[in-house]
């Protein structure tokens, strides 16, 4: 029943590519990225960001242990965002998403210092002057028998609806 407008931006896998995004016109920001490699049936909802970037991007630029924001805490999260993500996950506990996937919270962690984390960190920092909520969802590869990605798409659609509804309910 929710009525909302969706805008898509595809970001290259290059350090700093999220810097071009302007969050001021959005109520809710949800970034999607590939990042669940150990199974094909779990979607991760990031619960914060780590103040570091490390790894090699798609053009070969390598960063090692560089802070995203000098002098800032190692972990970024806001109580409101934690409450929102917890509410979404709580509503999904014991419930399989429409396409058969389960949902799990992923705490900010030093192993997650790649471009997804950099993008999410920037979105969380924008909450002070922009959107009501910002999320990062790490998707698994589609199951081998889901070649057309319909089940993965159904799970992601349900999760997006839940994220937007819980975020807009706070207004």
mmCIF file of C-alpha atoms in Angstrom:
data_model
loop_
_atom_site.group_PDB
_atom_site.id
_atom_site.type_symbol
_atom_site.label_atom_id
_atom_site.label_comp_id
_atom_site.label_asym_id
_atom_site.label_seq_id
_atom_site.Cartn_x
_atom_site.Cartn_y
_atom_site.Cartn_z
ATOM 1 C CA UNK A 1 0.000 0.000 0.000
ATOM 2 C CA UNK A 2 2.957 2.353 0.287
ATOM 3 C CA UNK A 3 3.248 4.932 -2.459
ATOM 4 C CA UNK A 4 6.762 6.208 -3.053
ATOM 5 C CA UNK A 5 9.034 7.265 -5.873
ATOM 6 C CA UNK A 6 12.210 5.288 -6.483
ATOM 7 C CA UNK A 7 15.349 6.686 -8.068
ATOM 8 C CA UNK A 8 18.289 4.498 -9.078
ATOM 9 C CA UNK A 9 21.939 5.479 -9.384
ATOM 10 C CA UNK A 10 24.568 2.966 -10.425
ATOM 11 C CA UNK A 11 27.932 3.672 -8.860
ATOM 12 C CA UNK A 12 31.197 2.428 -10.331
ATOM 13 C CA UNK A 13 33.321 0.298 -8.010
ATOM 14 C CA UNK A 14 35.826 3.124 -7.610
ATOM 15 C CA UNK A 15 36.962 4.780 -4.409
ATOM 16 C CA UNK A 16 35.106 8.051 -3.818
ATOM 17 C CA UNK A 17 32.331 7.413 -6.345
ATOM 18 C CA UNK A 18 29.658 8.025 -3.679
ATOM 19 C CA UNK A 19 30.937 11.575 -3.159
ATOM 20 C CA UNK A 20 28.907 12.712 -6.171
ATOM 21 C CA UNK A 21 25.603 11.702 -4.543
ATOM 22 C CA UNK A 22 23.394 14.462 -3.151
ATOM 23 C CA UNK A 23 21.132 13.045 -0.446
ATOM 24 C CA UNK A 24 19.236 16.267 0.273
ATOM 25 C CA UNK A 25 16.247 15.411 -1.958
ATOM 26 C CA UNK A 26 15.603 11.964 -0.486
ATOM 27 C CA UNK A 27 13.579 10.851 2.521
ATOM 28 C CA UNK A 28 15.051 7.362 2.606
ATOM 29 C CA UNK A 29 18.262 6.125 0.998
ATOM 30 C CA UNK A 30 18.869 2.418 0.455
ATOM 31 C CA UNK A 31 22.132 1.336 -1.108
ATOM 32 C CA UNK A 32 22.337 -2.193 -2.507
ATOM 33 C CA UNK A 33 25.572 -4.062 -3.057
ATOM 34 C CA UNK A 34 26.803 -7.556 -3.612
ATOM 35 C CA UNK A 35 28.464 -8.822 -0.474
ATOM 36 C CA UNK A 36 27.148 -12.113 0.903
ATOM 37 C CA UNK A 37 29.531 -14.710 -0.450
ATOM 38 C CA UNK A 38 29.173 -17.593 2.007
ATOM 39 C CA UNK A 39 25.570 -18.496 1.131
ATOM 40 C CA UNK A 40 22.787 -17.671 -1.304
ATOM 41 C CA UNK A 41 19.837 -17.345 1.059
ATOM 42 C CA UNK A 42 20.738 -14.553 3.501
ATOM 43 C CA UNK A 43 20.469 -10.794 2.997
ATOM 44 C CA UNK A 44 22.547 -8.587 5.305
ATOM 45 C CA UNK A 45 21.259 -5.266 6.575
ATOM 46 C CA UNK A 46 24.262 -3.223 7.665
ATOM 47 C CA UNK A 47 23.957 -1.750 11.132
ATOM 48 C CA UNK A 48 26.485 1.060 10.942
ATOM 49 C CA UNK A 49 29.737 1.757 9.121
ATOM 50 C CA UNK A 50 33.419 1.410 9.978
ATOM 51 C CA UNK A 51 35.610 4.524 9.718
ATOM 52 C CA UNK A 52 38.161 3.025 7.378
ATOM 53 C CA UNK A 53 38.647 2.076 3.761
ATOM 54 C CA UNK A 54 40.869 -0.666 2.518
ATOM 55 C CA UNK A 55 41.199 -2.650 -0.696
ATOM 56 C CA UNK A 56 41.695 -2.288 -4.426
ATOM 57 C CA UNK A 57 38.958 -0.729 -6.563
ATOM 58 C CA UNK A 58 37.995 -1.610 -10.138
ATOM 59 C CA UNK A 59 40.656 0.655 -11.675
ATOM 60 C CA UNK A 60 43.422 -0.761 -9.497
ATOM 61 C CA UNK A 61 43.632 2.053 -6.925
ATOM 62 C CA UNK A 62 44.640 0.480 -3.643
ATOM 63 C CA UNK A 63 43.951 1.987 -0.222
ATOM 64 C CA UNK A 64 45.179 0.518 3.021
ATOM 65 C CA UNK A 65 43.757 1.566 6.366
ATOM 66 C CA UNK A 66 42.735 5.092 5.381
ATOM 67 C CA UNK A 67 40.185 6.807 7.658
ATOM 68 C CA UNK A 68 36.986 8.031 6.050
ATOM 69 C CA UNK A 69 36.738 10.862 8.541
ATOM 70 C CA UNK A 70 39.787 11.946 10.524
ATOM 71 C CA UNK A 71 39.177 12.140 14.266
ATOM 72 C CA UNK A 72 35.761 10.469 14.055
ATOM 73 C CA UNK A 73 34.855 7.369 16.056
ATOM 74 C CA UNK A 74 35.826 4.033 14.532
ATOM 75 C CA UNK A 75 32.168 3.004 14.267
ATOM 76 C CA UNK A 76 29.335 5.231 13.069
ATOM 77 C CA UNK A 77 25.698 4.659 13.850
ATOM 78 C CA UNK A 78 22.832 6.715 15.147
ATOM 79 C CA UNK A 79 20.289 5.599 17.760
ATOM 80 C CA UNK A 80 17.387 6.370 15.395
ATOM 81 C CA UNK A 81 18.896 4.273 12.612
ATOM 82 C CA UNK A 82 19.609 1.427 14.993
ATOM 83 C CA UNK A 83 15.982 1.519 16.146
ATOM 84 C CA UNK A 84 14.765 1.518 12.520
ATOM 85 C CA UNK A 85 16.972 -1.360 11.420
ATOM 86 C CA UNK A 86 16.135 -3.314 14.550
ATOM 87 C CA UNK A 87 12.405 -2.790 13.890
ATOM 88 C CA UNK A 88 12.772 -4.057 10.323
ATOM 89 C CA UNK A 89 14.731 -7.116 11.417
ATOM 90 C CA UNK A 90 12.377 -7.778 14.340
ATOM 91 C CA UNK A 91 9.448 -7.730 11.933
ATOM 92 C CA UNK A 92 11.242 -10.324 9.789
ATOM 93 C CA UNK A 93 12.301 -12.694 12.584
ATOM 94 C CA UNK A 94 10.709 -16.053 12.045
ATOM 95 C CA UNK A 95 9.521 -14.840 8.659
ATOM 96 C CA UNK A 96 11.091 -15.718 5.366
ATOM 97 C CA UNK A 97 11.122 -12.853 2.893
ATOM 98 C CA UNK A 98 8.910 -13.229 -0.181
ATOM 99 C CA UNK A 99 11.619 -14.868 -2.275
ATOM 100 C CA UNK A 100 12.726 -17.298 0.423
ATOM 101 C CA UNK A 101 15.629 -15.319 1.886
ATOM 102 C CA UNK A 102 16.335 -14.671 5.547
ATOM 103 C CA UNK A 103 17.461 -11.297 6.899
ATOM 104 C CA UNK A 104 20.356 -10.722 9.270
ATOM 105 C CA UNK A 105 21.848 -7.593 10.854
ATOM 106 C CA UNK A 106 25.561 -7.066 10.256
ATOM 107 C CA UNK A 107 27.361 -4.910 12.814
ATOM 108 C CA UNK A 108 29.952 -2.386 11.635
ATOM 109 C CA UNK A 109 33.201 -4.333 11.478
ATOM 110 C CA UNK A 110 36.830 -3.969 10.417
ATOM 111 C CA UNK A 111 36.405 -6.670 7.749
ATOM 112 C CA UNK A 112 33.863 -4.432 5.976
ATOM 113 C CA UNK A 113 36.066 -1.586 4.797
ATOM 114 C CA UNK A 114 35.481 -1.706 1.055
ATOM 115 C CA UNK A 115 33.444 0.638 -1.163
ATOM 116 C CA UNK A 116 30.083 -0.467 0.240
ATOM 117 C CA UNK A 117 31.198 0.675 3.681
ATOM 118 C CA UNK A 118 32.524 3.982 2.311
ATOM 119 C CA UNK A 119 29.178 4.602 0.592
ATOM 120 C CA UNK A 120 27.162 3.727 3.696
ATOM 121 C CA UNK A 121 29.372 5.879 5.934
ATOM 122 C CA UNK A 122 28.715 8.884 3.694
ATOM 123 C CA UNK A 123 24.961 8.250 3.709
ATOM 124 C CA UNK A 124 24.869 7.944 7.511
ATOM 125 C CA UNK A 125 26.780 11.224 7.838
ATOM 126 C CA UNK A 126 24.179 12.878 5.561
ATOM 127 C CA UNK A 127 21.390 12.087 8.047
ATOM 128 C CA UNK A 128 22.169 15.295 9.928
ATOM 129 C CA UNK A 129 21.013 17.417 6.993
ATOM 130 C CA UNK A 130 19.271 15.159 4.505
ATOM 131 C CA UNK A 131 17.272 11.938 4.518
ATOM 132 C CA UNK A 132 15.353 10.515 7.475
ATOM 133 C CA UNK A 133 17.046 7.162 7.086
ATOM 134 C CA UNK A 134 19.899 5.520 5.205
ATOM 135 C CA UNK A 135 20.502 1.803 4.819
ATOM 136 C CA UNK A 136 22.969 -0.490 3.138
ATOM 137 C CA UNK A 137 21.783 -3.922 2.071
ATOM 138 C CA UNK A 138 24.313 -6.588 1.090
ATOM 139 C CA UNK A 139 22.833 -9.071 -1.344
ATOM 140 C CA UNK A 140 23.867 -12.663 -1.949
ATOM 141 C CA UNK A 141 24.355 -14.183 -5.351
ATOM 142 C CA UNK A 142 21.087 -15.571 -6.693
ATOM 143 C CA UNK A 143 20.574 -19.280 -6.092
ATOM 144 C CA UNK A 144 21.601 -21.505 -8.971
ATOM 145 C CA UNK A 145 17.946 -22.386 -9.631
ATOM 146 C CA UNK A 146 16.996 -18.669 -9.617
ATOM 147 C CA UNK A 147 18.698 -17.790 -12.908
ATOM 148 C CA UNK A 148 16.172 -15.056 -13.664
ATOM 149 C CA UNK A 149 16.658 -13.603 -10.145
ATOM 150 C CA UNK A 150 12.902 -13.527 -9.478
ATOM 151 C CA UNK A 151 13.158 -14.918 -5.949
ATOM 152 C CA UNK A 152 16.013 -12.615 -4.998
ATOM 153 C CA UNK A 153 14.075 -9.657 -6.465
ATOM 154 C CA UNK A 154 10.959 -10.601 -4.472
ATOM 155 C CA UNK A 155 12.942 -10.720 -1.220
ATOM 156 C CA UNK A 156 14.649 -7.396 -1.942
ATOM 157 C CA UNK A 157 11.329 -5.748 -2.855
ATOM 158 C CA UNK A 158 9.764 -6.858 0.421
ATOM 159 C CA UNK A 159 12.768 -5.634 2.401
ATOM 160 C CA UNK A 160 12.758 -2.251 0.632
ATOM 161 C CA UNK A 161 9.054 -1.832 1.394
ATOM 162 C CA UNK A 162 9.687 -2.616 5.074
ATOM 163 C CA UNK A 163 12.620 -0.181 5.274
ATOM 164 C CA UNK A 164 10.682 2.674 3.694
ATOM 165 C CA UNK A 165 7.545 2.062 5.751
ATOM 166 C CA UNK A 166 9.355 1.925 9.108
ATOM 167 C CA UNK A 167 11.414 5.020 8.212
ATOM 168 C CA UNK A 168 8.422 7.082 7.070
ATOM 169 C CA UNK A 169 6.359 6.028 10.098
ATOM 170 C CA UNK A 170 8.740 8.044 12.280
ATOM 171 C CA UNK A 171 7.742 11.332 10.606
#
